[in-house]
XYZ file of N, CA, C and O in Angstrom:
788
model
N 0.772 -1.180 0.061
C 0.017 -0.042 0.071
C 0.967 1.181 0.070
O 1.696 1.347 0.971
N 0.664 2.212 -0.919
C 1.476 3.349 -1.007
C 1.062 4.275 0.105
O 0.060 4.081 0.757
N 1.954 5.415 0.399
C 1.641 6.378 1.453
C 0.267 7.107 1.270
O -0.440 7.137 2.193
N -0.028 7.460 -0.126
C -1.365 8.171 -0.152
C -2.403 7.336 0.022
O -3.218 7.726 0.757
N -2.430 5.953 -0.395
C -3.513 5.061 0.087
C -3.641 4.689 1.571
O -4.553 4.569 2.200
N -2.564 4.711 2.265
C -2.307 4.507 3.758
C -3.077 5.693 4.490
O -3.701 5.571 5.363
N -2.717 6.955 4.073
C -3.422 8.046 4.460
C -4.689 8.011 4.370
O -5.424 8.521 5.101
N -5.232 7.585 3.129
C -6.636 7.604 2.927
C -7.456 6.535 3.700
O -8.506 6.943 4.340
N -6.767 5.666 3.926
C -7.284 4.476 4.685
C -7.296 4.767 6.112
O -8.338 4.723 6.883
N -6.245 5.636 6.572
C -6.219 6.325 8.080
C -7.405 7.292 8.092
O -8.174 7.217 9.132
N -7.640 8.111 7.235
C -8.795 9.019 7.283
C -10.052 8.382 7.432
O -10.830 8.815 8.140
N -10.280 7.292 6.502
C -11.635 6.519 6.560
C -11.825 6.046 8.013
O -12.689 6.184 8.517
N -10.684 5.377 8.520
C -10.708 4.874 9.873
C -11.125 5.806 10.875
O -12.145 5.579 11.765
N -10.543 7.188 10.797
C -10.856 8.163 11.769
C -12.191 8.490 11.738
O -13.041 8.878 12.588
N -12.978 8.729 10.616
C -14.189 9.270 10.222
C -15.041 8.138 10.793
O -16.112 8.524 11.361
N -14.941 6.909 10.584
C -15.855 5.889 10.877
C -15.712 5.760 12.492
O -16.730 5.745 13.299
N -14.671 6.053 13.038
C -14.594 5.846 14.535
C -15.179 6.887 15.168
O -16.049 6.740 16.171
N -15.346 8.105 14.596
C -15.958 9.115 15.344
C -17.538 9.052 15.291
O -18.043 9.324 16.189
N -18.033 8.474 14.242
C -19.296 7.993 14.249
C -19.620 6.822 15.142
O -20.912 6.990 15.892
N -18.896 5.914 15.323
C -19.096 4.753 16.192
C -18.909 5.338 17.629
O -19.785 4.911 18.586
N -18.076 6.441 17.996
C -18.163 7.206 19.284
C -19.441 7.826 19.591
O -20.062 7.520 20.596
N -20.252 8.270 18.497
C -21.353 9.001 18.703
C -22.707 8.038 18.961
O -23.457 8.256 19.808
N -22.371 6.864 18.170
C -23.234 5.896 18.255
C -23.295 5.252 19.772
O -24.491 5.156 20.521
N -22.124 5.043 20.238
C -21.956 4.659 21.777
C -22.888 5.422 22.600
O -23.287 5.146 23.677
N -22.507 6.937 22.360
C -23.176 7.885 23.292
C -24.513 7.753 23.152
O -25.363 7.916 24.167
N -25.182 7.613 22.015
C -26.502 7.623 21.650
C -27.049 6.245 22.382
O -28.257 6.490 22.805
N -26.407 5.352 22.455
C -27.027 4.149 23.219
C -26.918 4.287 24.750
O -27.381 3.271 25.343
N -26.436 5.274 25.039
C -26.397 5.448 26.591
C -25.069 5.175 27.414
O -24.994 5.019 28.409
N -24.122 4.768 26.516
C -22.824 4.618 27.034
C -21.747 5.706 27.349
O -22.312 6.834 26.816
N -20.905 5.507 27.915
C -19.807 6.758 28.152
C -18.740 6.243 27.316
O -17.642 5.407 27.722
N -18.300 6.868 26.077
C -17.504 6.433 25.310
C -15.847 6.581 25.810
O -14.848 6.228 25.308
N -15.817 7.776 26.780
C -14.630 8.032 27.329
C -14.191 7.008 28.456
O -13.012 7.114 29.111
N -14.903 6.011 29.032
C -14.518 5.102 30.050
C -13.598 4.220 29.400
O -13.532 3.831 28.167
N -12.768 3.583 30.467
C -11.533 2.973 29.938
C -11.877 1.696 29.000
O -11.191 1.645 28.055
N -12.890 0.823 29.303
C -13.183 -0.206 28.468
C -13.658 -0.004 27.054
O -13.524 -0.674 26.177
N -14.274 1.357 26.894
C -14.542 1.734 25.561
C -13.915 2.748 24.720
O -14.095 3.169 23.575
N -12.704 2.930 25.564
C -11.916 4.367 24.849
C -11.495 3.893 23.549
O -11.315 4.878 22.617
N -10.879 2.542 23.240
C -10.299 2.302 21.807
C -11.525 1.691 21.097
O -11.185 1.305 19.784
N -12.662 1.303 21.817
C -13.692 0.695 20.704
C -14.071 1.305 19.350
O -14.210 0.593 18.398
N -14.307 2.544 19.491
C -14.684 2.971 18.206
C -13.711 2.784 17.019
O -14.123 2.403 15.818
N -12.401 2.720 17.385
C -11.494 2.545 16.321
C -11.254 1.288 16.005
O -11.241 0.748 14.956
N -11.508 0.182 17.068
C -11.360 -1.126 16.746
C -12.548 -1.433 15.744
O -12.501 -2.373 14.940
N -13.713 -1.048 16.234
C -14.960 -1.426 15.419
C -14.741 -0.810 13.824
O -15.152 -1.474 12.815
N -14.103 0.524 13.865
C -14.033 1.039 12.465
C -12.936 0.265 11.583
O -13.349 -0.257 10.286
N -12.024 -0.353 12.267
C -11.021 -1.192 11.648
C -11.717 -2.471 11.221
O -11.497 -3.108 10.038
N -12.371 -3.183 12.189
C -13.285 -4.446 11.845
C -14.121 -4.325 10.591
O -14.167 -5.071 9.736
N -14.816 -3.157 10.521
C -15.952 -2.961 9.500
C -15.020 -2.776 8.210
O -15.626 -3.323 7.272
N -14.098 -2.149 8.138
C -13.212 -2.249 7.068
C -12.881 -3.600 6.410
O -12.941 -3.613 5.259
N -12.412 -4.538 7.384
C -12.097 -5.894 7.139
C -13.256 -6.484 6.515
O -13.390 -7.307 5.324
N -14.444 -6.219 7.296
C -15.716 -7.105 6.933
C -16.344 -6.649 5.512
O -17.072 -7.446 5.068
N -15.917 -5.471 5.093
C -16.490 -5.070 3.880
C -15.374 -4.788 2.743
O -15.565 -4.167 1.834
N -14.286 -5.599 2.898
C -13.112 -5.287 1.900
C -13.375 -5.662 0.776
O -12.930 -5.540 -0.419
N -14.529 -6.581 0.449
C -14.793 -7.155 -0.971
C -15.252 -5.841 -1.910
O -15.416 -6.207 -3.090
N -15.722 -4.795 -1.474
C -15.858 -3.428 -2.378
C -14.666 -3.156 -3.087
O -14.919 -2.691 -4.193
N -13.629 -3.400 -2.427
C -12.533 -2.911 -3.243
C -11.653 -3.991 -4.075
O -10.760 -3.946 -4.612
N -12.306 -5.113 -4.337
C -11.830 -6.318 -4.923
C -12.509 -6.512 -6.054
O -13.857 -6.496 -6.260
N -11.937 -7.239 -7.152
C -12.354 -7.548 -8.445
C -12.507 -8.992 -8.342
O -11.518 -9.666 -8.763
N -13.692 -9.574 -8.332
C -13.909 -11.065 -8.498
C -13.406 -11.691 -9.746
O -12.960 -12.787 -9.950
N -13.900 -10.988 -10.994
C -13.731 -11.457 -12.177
C -11.996 -11.711 -12.325
O -11.704 -12.609 -13.091
N -11.455 -10.669 -11.885
C -9.952 -10.573 -12.016
C -9.208 -11.759 -11.480
O -8.258 -12.369 -11.806
N -9.752 -12.040 -10.357
C -9.268 -13.218 -9.568
C -9.272 -14.562 -10.073
O -8.525 -15.354 -10.466
N -10.546 -14.787 -11.015
C -10.633 -15.888 -11.854
C -9.630 -15.878 -13.109
O -9.091 -16.903 -13.300
N -9.573 -14.710 -13.635
C -8.911 -14.799 -14.992
C -7.399 -14.714 -14.658
O -6.572 -14.948 -15.791
N -6.974 -14.407 -13.511
C -5.472 -14.573 -13.177
C -4.950 -15.816 -13.188
O -3.942 -16.256 -13.213
N -6.014 -16.744 -13.144
C -5.463 -18.235 -12.909
C -6.484 -18.924 -13.913
O -7.108 -20.212 -13.292
N -6.550 -18.528 -15.131
C -7.275 -19.368 -16.141
C -6.399 -20.028 -17.046
O -5.453 -19.698 -17.437
N -6.856 -21.552 -17.167
C -5.798 -22.482 -17.817
C -6.713 -23.101 -18.991
O -8.113 -23.481 -18.666
N -6.354 -23.263 -20.077
C -6.789 -24.032 -21.369
C -6.935 -25.552 -20.911
O -5.810 -26.001 -20.401
N -8.010 -26.278 -20.786
C -7.900 -27.569 -20.561
C -9.401 -28.035 -21.063
O -10.541 -27.501 -21.081
N -9.124 -29.262 -21.628
C -10.316 -30.095 -22.448
C -11.358 -30.791 -21.310
O -12.020 -31.709 -21.743
N -11.070 -30.682 -20.203
C -11.899 -31.287 -18.971
C -13.254 -30.863 -19.292
O -13.531 -29.585 -19.331
N -14.345 -31.608 -19.155
C -15.814 -31.176 -19.285
C -16.571 -32.077 -18.705
O -17.946 -32.213 -18.788
N -16.190 -32.285 -17.401
C -16.926 -32.954 -16.489
C -17.355 -31.974 -15.205
O -16.695 -30.972 -15.393
N -17.992 -32.293 -14.344
C -18.362 -31.405 -13.289
C -17.309 -31.190 -12.395
O -16.401 -32.015 -11.991
N -16.885 -29.950 -12.198
C -15.926 -29.510 -11.029
C -16.635 -28.870 -9.827
O -17.402 -27.824 -9.896
N -16.309 -29.379 -8.663
C -17.245 -29.002 -7.607
C -16.118 -28.485 -6.472
O -15.172 -29.260 -6.060
N -16.372 -27.364 -5.797
C -15.571 -26.965 -4.709
C -16.939 -26.871 -3.507
O -17.675 -25.865 -3.731
N -16.718 -27.541 -2.646
C -18.015 -27.466 -1.581
C -17.459 -27.306 -0.261
O -16.128 -27.346 -0.035
N -18.219 -26.941 0.655
C -18.012 -26.515 2.123
C -16.979 -25.361 2.124
O -16.084 -25.500 2.895
N -17.171 -24.325 1.298
C -16.342 -23.023 1.479
C -17.128 -22.387 2.575
O -18.110 -21.731 2.435
N -16.339 -22.192 3.638
C -16.937 -21.388 4.847
C -17.041 -19.849 4.408
O -15.960 -19.423 3.630
N -18.047 -19.310 4.910
C -18.005 -17.724 4.710
C -18.802 -17.125 5.927
O -19.404 -17.629 6.677
N -18.584 -15.787 5.901
C -19.063 -14.880 6.997
C -19.402 -13.719 6.278
O -18.715 -13.082 5.465
N -20.685 -13.157 6.629
C -21.168 -11.977 5.598
C -21.770 -10.987 6.772
O -22.025 -11.635 7.911
N -22.313 -9.852 6.428
C -22.985 -9.234 7.220
C -24.321 -8.641 6.375
O -24.315 -8.404 5.304
N -25.588 -8.867 7.127
C -26.696 -8.760 6.488
C -26.891 -7.231 6.648
O -26.704 -6.511 7.559
N -27.270 -6.975 5.213
C -27.500 -5.291 4.967
C -28.714 -4.786 5.826
O -28.883 -3.538 5.860
N -29.595 -5.666 6.250
C -30.831 -5.067 7.080
C -30.451 -4.826 8.448
O -31.206 -3.835 8.674
N -29.622 -5.429 9.300
C -29.474 -5.273 10.547
C -27.925 -5.042 10.787
O -27.649 -4.998 11.926
N -27.125 -5.217 9.754
C -25.590 -5.213 9.924
C -25.163 -6.297 11.071
O -24.353 -6.197 11.823
N -25.960 -7.589 11.001
C -25.750 -8.552 11.828
C -25.032 -9.783 10.970
O -25.475 -9.847 9.849
N -24.278 -10.596 11.452
C -23.644 -11.494 10.709
C -24.607 -12.689 10.336
O -25.487 -13.148 10.854
N -24.317 -13.195 9.170
C -24.716 -14.374 8.754
C -23.671 -15.392 8.197
O -22.649 -14.529 7.580
N -23.728 -16.649 8.406
C -22.545 -17.558 8.034
C -22.870 -18.765 7.914
O -23.760 -19.277 7.902
N -22.025 -19.605 7.052
C -22.187 -20.814 6.651
C -21.304 -21.287 5.688
O -20.171 -21.078 5.655
N -21.891 -22.202 4.655
C -21.095 -22.762 3.573
C -21.571 -22.409 2.389
O -22.739 -22.348 2.064
N -20.371 -22.339 1.329
C -21.065 -22.364 -0.113
C -20.484 -23.451 -0.872
O -19.485 -24.073 -0.726
N -21.530 -24.068 -1.836
C -21.047 -25.187 -2.722
C -21.112 -24.724 -3.979
O -22.064 -24.137 -4.517
N -20.044 -24.886 -4.821
C -19.909 -24.449 -6.176
C -19.740 -25.450 -7.247
O -18.752 -26.164 -6.875
N -20.373 -25.552 -8.300
C -19.864 -26.390 -9.271
C -20.048 -25.853 -10.588
O -20.974 -24.972 -10.921
N -18.982 -26.215 -11.565
C -19.162 -25.765 -12.887
C -18.875 -26.752 -14.078
O -17.929 -27.585 -13.380
N -19.300 -26.677 -15.151
C -18.981 -27.621 -16.071
C -18.057 -26.891 -17.149
O -18.398 -26.058 -17.815
N -16.717 -27.106 -17.237
C -15.863 -26.218 -17.924
C -16.169 -26.386 -19.524
O -16.752 -27.303 -19.947
N -15.763 -25.231 -20.085
C -16.021 -25.220 -21.628
C -14.713 -24.697 -22.154
O -14.455 -23.752 -22.913
N -13.741 -25.462 -21.998
C -12.266 -25.158 -22.671
C -11.465 -24.607 -21.624
O -10.105 -24.486 -21.777
N -11.916 -23.955 -20.585
C -10.974 -23.363 -19.522
C -11.528 -23.633 -18.375
O -12.790 -23.873 -17.816
N -10.409 -23.726 -17.270
C -10.587 -24.082 -15.759
C -9.983 -22.910 -15.183
O -9.150 -22.209 -15.955
N -10.117 -22.586 -13.803
C -9.640 -21.816 -13.233
C -9.050 -22.613 -11.794
O -9.586 -23.730 -11.485
N -8.112 -21.693 -11.050
C -7.525 -22.614 -9.868
C -8.504 -22.617 -8.813
O -9.644 -21.763 -8.799
N -8.630 -23.702 -8.110
C -9.724 -24.160 -7.399
C -9.683 -23.187 -6.168
O -11.051 -22.691 -5.784
N -8.529 -22.659 -5.769
C -8.703 -21.764 -4.761
C -9.257 -20.458 -5.239
O -9.709 -19.715 -4.288
N -9.464 -20.234 -6.500
C -9.941 -18.917 -6.732
C -11.441 -19.002 -6.771
O -12.263 -17.882 -6.473
N -12.094 -20.059 -6.565
C -13.254 -20.171 -6.492
C -13.814 -19.709 -5.062
O -14.681 -18.908 -4.684
N -13.018 -20.206 -4.044
C -13.131 -19.809 -2.751
C -12.794 -18.366 -2.662
O -13.750 -17.642 -1.740
N -11.819 -17.623 -3.241
C -11.826 -16.361 -3.221
C -12.868 -15.418 -3.891
O -13.209 -14.427 -3.208
N -13.632 -15.837 -4.747
C -14.720 -15.132 -5.317
C -15.820 -15.145 -4.062
O -16.458 -14.238 -3.762
N -16.060 -16.372 -3.431
C -17.062 -16.388 -2.495
C -16.677 -15.175 -1.362
O -17.491 -14.659 -0.865
N -15.232 -15.340 -1.072
C -14.795 -14.415 -0.068
C -15.222 -12.847 -0.230
O -15.405 -12.093 0.443
N -14.856 -12.616 -1.562
C -15.168 -11.273 -2.090
C -16.525 -10.715 -1.860
O -16.810 -9.764 -1.445
N -17.516 -11.625 -2.393
C -18.897 -11.298 -2.351
C -19.299 -11.320 -0.885
O -20.401 -10.550 -0.595
N -18.786 -12.084 0.000
C -19.180 -12.021 1.289
C -18.833 -11.097 2.106
O -19.386 -10.707 3.184
N -17.763 -10.584 1.669
C -17.134 -9.342 2.568
C -17.630 -7.914 1.797
O -17.071 -7.039 1.481
N -19.040 -7.974 1.796
C -19.921 -6.891 1.597
C -21.161 -7.009 2.170
O -21.358 -7.821 2.657
N -21.896 -5.580 2.290
C -23.346 -5.858 3.024
C -24.176 -6.743 2.178
O -24.126 -6.186 1.003
N -24.837 -7.793 2.719
C -25.341 -8.574 1.789
C -26.694 -9.078 2.231
O -27.303 -8.837 3.349
N -27.380 -9.844 1.274
C -28.577 -10.394 1.495
C -28.054 -11.938 0.807
O -27.583 -11.882 -0.221
N -28.326 -12.972 1.287
C -28.042 -14.321 0.967
C -28.493 -14.442 -0.437
O -27.498 -15.015 -1.195
N -29.585 -14.132 -0.847
C -30.065 -14.352 -2.330
C -29.341 -13.620 -3.282
O -28.635 -14.389 -4.052
N -28.861 -12.398 -2.980
C -28.016 -11.611 -3.972
C -26.593 -12.131 -3.778
O -25.940 -12.417 -4.957
N -26.209 -12.618 -2.914
C -24.906 -13.054 -2.949
C -24.783 -14.591 -3.619
O -23.690 -14.698 -4.445
N -25.534 -15.222 -3.622
C -25.782 -16.642 -4.237
C -25.696 -16.085 -5.888
O -24.965 -16.797 -6.585
N -26.558 -15.249 -6.414
C -26.675 -14.798 -7.678
C -25.542 -14.360 -8.140
O -24.878 -14.672 -9.125
N -24.652 -13.540 -7.282
C -23.343 -12.862 -7.653
C -22.123 -13.860 -7.870
O -21.499 -13.779 -8.824
N -22.218 -14.823 -7.066
C -21.130 -15.722 -7.237
C -21.431 -16.610 -8.596
O -20.355 -16.844 -9.217
N -22.649 -16.966 -8.803
C -22.953 -17.560 -10.209
C -22.623 -16.772 -11.342
O -21.917 -17.472 -12.082
N -23.032 -15.563 -11.219
C -22.800 -14.835 -12.411
C -21.221 -14.209 -12.721
O -20.764 -14.444 -13.808
N -20.517 -14.344 -11.690
C -19.220 -14.061 -11.794
C -18.568 -15.133 -12.568
O -17.864 -14.910 -13.369
N -18.799 -16.455 -11.954
C -18.309 -17.699 -12.819
C -18.701 -17.655 -14.086
O -17.899 -17.999 -14.894
N -19.941 -17.524 -14.363
C -20.596 -17.619 -15.694
C -20.056 -16.841 -16.686
O -19.437 -17.052 -17.863
N -19.932 -15.441 -16.247
C -19.484 -14.365 -17.233
C -18.024 -14.315 -17.582
O -17.592 -13.857 -18.326
N -17.167 -15.074 -16.558
C -15.708 -15.030 -16.619
C -15.314 -16.369 -17.157
O -14.289 -16.200 -18.198
N -15.734 -17.565 -16.910
C -15.189 -18.798 -17.629
C -16.212 -19.363 -18.667
O -15.539 -20.168 -19.457
N -17.293 -18.655 -18.820
C -18.210 -19.053 -19.709
C -18.396 -20.700 -19.951
O -18.069 -21.251 -21.017
N -18.646 -21.306 -18.897
C -18.679 -22.619 -18.687
C -20.131 -23.163 -19.344
O -20.886 -22.438 -19.682
N -19.912 -24.615 -19.440
C -21.595 -25.115 -20.007
C -22.499 -24.987 -19.006
O -23.703 -25.199 -19.226
N -22.250 -24.730 -17.717
C -23.157 -24.558 -16.634
C -22.418 -24.309 -15.343
O -21.303 -24.438 -15.092
N -23.248 -23.603 -14.400
C -22.605 -23.184 -13.053
C -23.899 -23.422 -12.172
O -25.070 -23.275 -12.471
N -23.512 -23.769 -10.991
C -24.558 -24.002 -9.880
C -24.020 -23.617 -8.317
O -22.972 -24.145 -8.215
N -24.653 -22.810 -7.829
C -24.127 -22.534 -6.498
C -25.208 -22.678 -5.378
O -26.442 -22.209 -5.627
N -24.950 -23.241 -4.257
C -25.700 -23.551 -3.230
C -25.232 -22.688 -1.922
O -24.029 -22.951 -1.656
N -26.005 -21.933 -1.311
C -25.528 -21.435 -0.114
C -26.475 -21.611 1.237
O -27.624 -21.772 1.020
N -25.739 -22.276 2.325
C -26.547 -22.712 3.322
C -25.990 -21.867 4.572
O -24.844 -21.570 4.750
N -26.901 -21.155 5.202
C -26.549 -20.199 6.314
C -27.283 -19.936 7.399
O -28.447 -20.360 7.274
N -26.828 -19.608 8.504
C -27.364 -19.274 9.634
C -27.255 -17.683 9.692
O -26.161 -17.067 9.553
N -28.251 -16.989 10.328
C -28.474 -15.549 10.170
C -28.671 -15.050 11.782
O -29.794 -15.684 12.371
N -27.738 -14.423 12.104
C -27.907 -13.884 13.573
C -29.025 -12.840 13.848
O -29.586 -12.743 14.864
N -29.473 -12.390 12.656
C -30.577 -11.445 12.867
C -32.094 -12.421 13.093
O -32.866 -11.724 13.557
N -32.013 -13.466 12.805
C -33.135 -14.434 13.177
C -32.885 -14.951 14.498
O -33.823 -15.537 15.113
N -31.586 -15.247 14.968
C -31.254 -15.868 16.355
C -31.051 -15.007 17.435
O -31.579 -15.439 18.466
N -30.772 -13.726 17.208
C -30.618 -12.661 18.182
C -31.747 -11.865 18.581
O -31.981 -11.174 19.415
N -32.529 -11.816 17.442
C -33.742 -10.675 17.467
C -34.790 -11.209 16.853
O -34.763 -12.451 16.473
N -35.880 -10.520 16.576
C -37.000 -10.973 15.891
C -37.730 -12.379 16.524
O -37.888 -12.446 17.535
N -37.632 -13.342 15.524
C -38.234 -14.498 15.760
C -37.557 -15.509 16.728
O -37.739 -16.319 17.561
N -36.109 -15.111 17.071
C -35.156 -15.758 17.784
C -35.194 -17.285 17.660
O -35.154 -18.110 18.466
N -35.083 -17.825 16.307
C -34.990 -19.259 16.191
C -33.408 -19.585 15.913
O -32.993 -19.287 15.040
N -33.105 -20.292 17.100
C -31.578 -20.653 16.928
C -31.082 -21.707 15.916
O -29.941 -21.664 15.496
N -31.812 -22.572 15.624
C -31.451 -23.705 14.745
C -31.949 -23.627 13.184
O -31.706 -24.627 12.491
N -32.473 -22.431 12.714
C -32.912 -22.417 11.313
C -31.843 -22.118 10.439
O -30.806 -21.337 10.776
N -31.812 -22.939 9.346
C -30.839 -22.523 8.504
C -31.441 -22.157 7.121
O -32.436 -22.793 6.755
N -31.107 -21.161 6.313
C -31.548 -20.915 4.926
C -30.813 -21.562 3.921
O -29.412 -21.105 3.920
N -31.464 -21.958 3.008
C -30.790 -22.491 1.851
C -31.187 -21.671 0.618
O -32.325 -21.498 0.389
N -30.159 -21.128 -0.159
C -30.547 -20.617 -1.627
C -29.698 -21.249 -2.621
O -28.406 -21.912 -2.229
N -29.908 -21.156 -3.946
C -29.607 -21.815 -5.061
C -29.720 -21.088 -6.290
O -30.778 -20.429 -6.413
N -28.639 -21.179 -7.077
C -28.946 -20.592 -8.497
C -28.101 -21.401 -9.446
O -27.035 -21.789 -9.120
N -28.519 -21.551 -10.728
C -27.917 -22.344 -11.630
C -28.295 -21.746 -12.925
O -28.905 -20.976 -13.362
N -27.230 -22.276 -13.907
C -27.519 -22.006 -15.342
C -26.952 -23.121 -16.239
O -26.273 -23.925 -15.935
N -27.455 -23.039 -17.449
C -26.662 -23.858 -18.457
C -27.185 -25.399 -18.229
O -28.354 -25.863 -17.894
N -26.183 -26.314 -18.080
C -26.458 -27.656 -18.152
C -27.042 -28.032 -16.799
O -27.658 -28.986 -16.723
N -27.077 -27.120 -15.871
C -27.796 -27.516 -14.412
C -29.214 -27.034 -14.512
O -29.952 -27.291 -13.578
N -29.812 -26.698 -15.746
C -31.105 -26.331 -15.950
C -31.916 -27.985 -15.943
O -32.936 -28.086 -15.933
N -30.912 -29.083 -16.360
C -31.434 -30.260 -16.254
C -31.357 -30.951 -14.768
O -30.403 -30.881 -14.145
N -32.614 -31.363 -14.397
C -32.928 -31.818 -13.146
C -31.972 -32.859 -12.826
O -31.560 -33.098 -11.606
N -31.523 -33.636 -13.674
C -30.632 -34.685 -13.514
C -29.174 -34.286 -13.040
O -28.742 -34.700 -12.014
N -28.526 -33.255 -13.755
C -27.554 -32.575 -13.489
C -27.534 -31.934 -12.008
O -26.580 -32.135 -11.172
N -28.489 -31.363 -11.827
C -28.605 -30.682 -10.579
C -28.659 -31.611 -9.343
O -27.797 -31.561 -8.240
N -29.503 -32.963 -9.590
C -29.520 -33.915 -8.759
C -28.114 -34.513 -8.354
O -27.650 -34.818 -7.221
N -27.139 -34.723 -9.461
C -25.999 -35.215 -9.527
C -25.093 -34.434 -8.414
O -24.529 -34.702 -7.479
N -25.173 -32.985 -8.510
C -24.514 -32.115 -7.802
C -24.820 -32.284 -6.435
O -24.034 -32.083 -5.403
N -26.348 -32.062 -6.296
C -26.858 -32.193 -4.624
C -26.279 -33.540 -3.987
O -26.011 -33.646 -2.753
N -26.463 -34.492 -4.632
C -25.952 -35.938 -4.217
C -24.435 -35.853 -3.721
O -24.006 -36.272 -2.754
N -23.473 -35.196 -4.770
C -22.091 -35.208 -4.555
C -21.790 -34.310 -3.206
O -20.952 -34.467 -2.510
N -22.525 -32.933 -3.079
C -22.323 -31.904 -2.030
C -22.812 -32.576 -0.677
O -22.216 -32.325 0.319
N -23.954 -33.493 -0.829
C -24.405 -34.048 0.564
C -23.733 -35.550 0.981
O -23.697 -35.826 2.146
N -22.659 -35.769 0.228
C -21.757 -37.073 0.601
C -21.130 -36.726 1.775
O -20.411 -35.814 1.801
N -21.177 -37.521 2.850
C -20.457 -37.331 4.060
C -21.053 -36.642 5.114
O -20.423 -36.370 6.314
N -22.116 -36.234 4.790
C -22.929 -35.302 5.838
C -23.882 -36.244 6.780
O -24.481 -37.140 6.165
N -24.027 -35.795 7.885
C -24.976 -36.613 8.822
C -26.387 -36.471 8.401
O -26.865 -35.551 8.104
């Protein structure tokens, strides 16, 4: 990071911290007490990490590790852990993402699929949009014969507030191309469920 970028980052941290200090005050806390003195800055830095996906290009991540390959069977990367922030309450939701694509002359590094998930999850999100964004990024970059994404998540906004349901899991999916065939979708679902209790 160059000096100008570092200075800009520091300015953003200070601006965010000043707002968090005011939030603490409005909540009835005393931001100057010992335990909270550094909290605004800590939260500001944490939020910058949790939303770092806005500064990253998911398509570039895939194209930086693009390889010509004649493999045309399903490629699956499953159980990709993720954490994100729900844009409605700024509370975490977290879980696993399962991705499959059928190459059409090109493959990408397997770790790059996980990086794409990381980039889109490190933004203020709703699970449905994140599922779509991951699928579209892979589809538009690799031009595969088909893509399918399944996201399973627990939402703290449902666990800590509102209905307060501790064990509910939300599942979303999106697919294209060859995965429009029920048989192909079922093959993917069978493979990602192998080894689960």
